[in-house]
Short mmCIF file of C-alpha atoms in Angstrom, two decimals:
data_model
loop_
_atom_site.label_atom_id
_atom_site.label_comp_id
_atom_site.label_asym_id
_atom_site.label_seq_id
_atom_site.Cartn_x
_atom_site.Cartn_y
_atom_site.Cartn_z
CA UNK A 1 133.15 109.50 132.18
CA UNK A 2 132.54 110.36 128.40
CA UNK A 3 133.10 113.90 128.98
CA UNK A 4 136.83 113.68 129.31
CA UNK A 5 136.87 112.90 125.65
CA UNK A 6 135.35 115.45 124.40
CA UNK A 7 137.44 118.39 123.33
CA UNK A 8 138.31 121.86 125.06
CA UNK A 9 136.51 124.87 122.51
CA UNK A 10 138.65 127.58 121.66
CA UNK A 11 137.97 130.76 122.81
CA UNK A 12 138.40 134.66 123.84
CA UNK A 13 137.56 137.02 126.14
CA UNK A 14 137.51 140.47 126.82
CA UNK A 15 138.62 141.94 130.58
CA UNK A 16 136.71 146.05 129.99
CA UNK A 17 137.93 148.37 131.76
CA UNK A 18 136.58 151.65 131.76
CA UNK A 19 137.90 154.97 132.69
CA UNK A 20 136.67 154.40 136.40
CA UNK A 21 138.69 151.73 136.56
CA UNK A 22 136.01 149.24 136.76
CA UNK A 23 135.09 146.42 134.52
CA UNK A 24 131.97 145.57 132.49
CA UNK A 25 130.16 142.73 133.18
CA UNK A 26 126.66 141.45 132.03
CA UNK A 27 124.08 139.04 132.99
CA UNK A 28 123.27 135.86 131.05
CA UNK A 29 119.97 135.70 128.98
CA UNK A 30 119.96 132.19 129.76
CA UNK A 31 120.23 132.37 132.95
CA UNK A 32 118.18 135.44 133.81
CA UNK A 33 117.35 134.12 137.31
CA UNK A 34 120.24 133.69 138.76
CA UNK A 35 122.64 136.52 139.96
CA UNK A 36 125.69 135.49 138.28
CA UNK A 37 127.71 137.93 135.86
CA UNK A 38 130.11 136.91 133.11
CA UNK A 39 132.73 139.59 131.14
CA UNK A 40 131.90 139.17 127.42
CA UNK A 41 134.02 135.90 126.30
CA UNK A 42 133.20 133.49 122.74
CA UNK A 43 134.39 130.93 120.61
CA UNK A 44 136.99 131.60 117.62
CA UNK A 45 135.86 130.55 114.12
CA UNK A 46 138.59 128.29 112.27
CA UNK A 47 141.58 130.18 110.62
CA UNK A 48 140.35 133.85 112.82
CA UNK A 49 143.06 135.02 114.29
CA UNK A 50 142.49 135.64 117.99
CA UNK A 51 142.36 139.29 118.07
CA UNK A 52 139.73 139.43 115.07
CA UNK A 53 137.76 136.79 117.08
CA UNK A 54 137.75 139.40 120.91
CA UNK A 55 136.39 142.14 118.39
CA UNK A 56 133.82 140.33 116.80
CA UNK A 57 132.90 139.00 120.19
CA UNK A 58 132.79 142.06 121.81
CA UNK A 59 130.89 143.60 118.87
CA UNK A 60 128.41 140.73 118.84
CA UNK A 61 127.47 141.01 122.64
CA UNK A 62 128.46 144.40 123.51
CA UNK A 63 128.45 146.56 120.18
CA UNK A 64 131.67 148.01 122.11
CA UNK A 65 134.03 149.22 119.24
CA UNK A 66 136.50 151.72 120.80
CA UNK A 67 139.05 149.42 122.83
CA UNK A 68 142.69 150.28 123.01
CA UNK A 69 144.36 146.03 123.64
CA UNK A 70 146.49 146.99 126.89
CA UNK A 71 147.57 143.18 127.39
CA UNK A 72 146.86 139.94 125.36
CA UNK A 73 147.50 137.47 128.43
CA UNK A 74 150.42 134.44 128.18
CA UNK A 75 148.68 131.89 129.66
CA UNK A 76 145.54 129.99 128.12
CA UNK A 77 142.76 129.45 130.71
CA UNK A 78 141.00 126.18 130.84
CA UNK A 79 137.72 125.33 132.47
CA UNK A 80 135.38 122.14 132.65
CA UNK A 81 131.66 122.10 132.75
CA UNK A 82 130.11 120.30 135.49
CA UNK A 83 129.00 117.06 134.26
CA UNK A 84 125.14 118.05 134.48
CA UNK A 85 125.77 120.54 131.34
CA UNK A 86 127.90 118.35 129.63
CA UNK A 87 126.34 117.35 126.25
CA UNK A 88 123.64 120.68 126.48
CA UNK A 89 125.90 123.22 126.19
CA UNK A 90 127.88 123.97 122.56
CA UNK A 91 125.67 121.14 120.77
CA UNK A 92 127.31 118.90 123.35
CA UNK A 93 130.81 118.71 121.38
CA UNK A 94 133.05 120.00 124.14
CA UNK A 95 134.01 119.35 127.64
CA UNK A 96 134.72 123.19 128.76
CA UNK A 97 136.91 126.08 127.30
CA UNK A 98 140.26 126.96 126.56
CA UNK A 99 140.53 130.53 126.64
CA UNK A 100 142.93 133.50 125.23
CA UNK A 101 141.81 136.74 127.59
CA UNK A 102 142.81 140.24 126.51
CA UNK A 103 142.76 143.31 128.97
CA UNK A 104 141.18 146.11 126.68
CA UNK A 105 140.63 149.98 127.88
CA UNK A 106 136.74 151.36 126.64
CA UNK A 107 137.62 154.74 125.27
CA UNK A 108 134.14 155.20 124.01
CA UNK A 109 131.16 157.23 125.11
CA UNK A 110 128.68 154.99 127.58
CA UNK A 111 126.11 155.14 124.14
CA UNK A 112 128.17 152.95 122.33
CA UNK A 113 127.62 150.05 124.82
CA UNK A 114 124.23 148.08 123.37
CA UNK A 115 123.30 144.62 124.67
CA UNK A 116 120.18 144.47 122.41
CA UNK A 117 122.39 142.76 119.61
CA UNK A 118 121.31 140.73 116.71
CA UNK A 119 122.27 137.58 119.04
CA UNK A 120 121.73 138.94 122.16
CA UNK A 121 123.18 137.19 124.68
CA UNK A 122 123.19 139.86 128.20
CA UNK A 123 119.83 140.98 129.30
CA UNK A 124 121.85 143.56 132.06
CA UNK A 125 124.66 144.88 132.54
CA UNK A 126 127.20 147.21 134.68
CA UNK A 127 131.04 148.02 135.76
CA UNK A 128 131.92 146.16 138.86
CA UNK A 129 135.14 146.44 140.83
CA UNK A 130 137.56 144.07 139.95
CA UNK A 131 137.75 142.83 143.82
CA UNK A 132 134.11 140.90 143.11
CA UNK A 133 134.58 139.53 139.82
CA UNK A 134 135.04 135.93 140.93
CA UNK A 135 132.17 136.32 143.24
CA UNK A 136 129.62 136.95 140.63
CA UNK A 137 130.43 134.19 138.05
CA UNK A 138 129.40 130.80 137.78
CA UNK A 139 131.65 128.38 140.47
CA UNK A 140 133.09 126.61 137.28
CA UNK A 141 134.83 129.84 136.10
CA UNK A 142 135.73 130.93 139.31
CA UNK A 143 139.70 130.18 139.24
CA UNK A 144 139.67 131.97 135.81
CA UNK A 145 138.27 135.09 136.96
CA UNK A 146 140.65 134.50 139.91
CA UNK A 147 144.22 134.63 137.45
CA UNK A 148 142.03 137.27 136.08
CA UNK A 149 141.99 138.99 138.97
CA UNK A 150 145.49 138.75 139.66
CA UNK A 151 146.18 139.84 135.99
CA UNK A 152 144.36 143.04 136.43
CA UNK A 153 146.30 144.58 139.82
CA UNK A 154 148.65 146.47 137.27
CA UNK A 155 145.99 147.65 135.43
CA UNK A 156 143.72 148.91 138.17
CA UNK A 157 146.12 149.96 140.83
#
């Protein structure tokens, strides 16, 4: 297997929750036909610190700006590809993701929320319960959004 030796990228991502209590979600442009749902997540540029690299990301494929940081979680989160995207995701220089998730509340007004970025990378999106978010992401992420999940209870209840 050569894609154990690849490396893990670095990475972010953002857990929205809005005043409903529910969390924001959107749907892949590269994968517009299928009906899985990802919470907006990127890689961190060398020497950004992680915080600077969840509001860029956010910015980038949300334009969200008004977030108050409620948690920045302990743990890292890893996940592998499956082998058949190995080597086509990423410029094939990585293996899967090591991630840094933050729990941010969206104090802004629904406007500010605009997936048509420069970059875009969500063709739809929406606020889901927090119940169903590993049921709407790709398998691979699933026991991510699962610590996620387990993350969030304070938050939501």
């Amino acid at each position: 297997m050569m894609g154990k030796k690849l490396p893990l990228r670095v990475g972010v991502g953002a857990v929205v929750i809005n005043k409903d209590k529910k969390i924001f979600v959107g749907k892949r442009k590269d994968h517009p036909n299928t009906d899985n749902w990802q919470m907006p997540q990127g890689g961190v540029n060398e020497n950004e610190e992680l915080l600077a690299a969840l509001k860029r990301e956010l910015l980038e494929e949300t334009s969200i700006k008004s977030i108050k940081i409620l948690k920045e979680l302990d743990e890292w989160t890893e996940y592998e590809l499956p082998n058949y995207l190995i080597g086509k995701i990423w410029k094939g220089k990585y293996r899967g993701q090591k991630q840094k998730w933050f729990i941010v509340r969206f104090i802004g007004n629904e406007n500010e929320i605009n997936i048509k970025t420069k970059h875009p990378e969500f063709i739809e999106w929406k606020w889901i319960d927090y119940n169903i978010l590993p049921e709407v992401i790709v398998d691979f992420k699933k026991e991510v959004y699962e610590k996620l999940k387990i993350e969030l209870n304070q938050f939501i209840n």
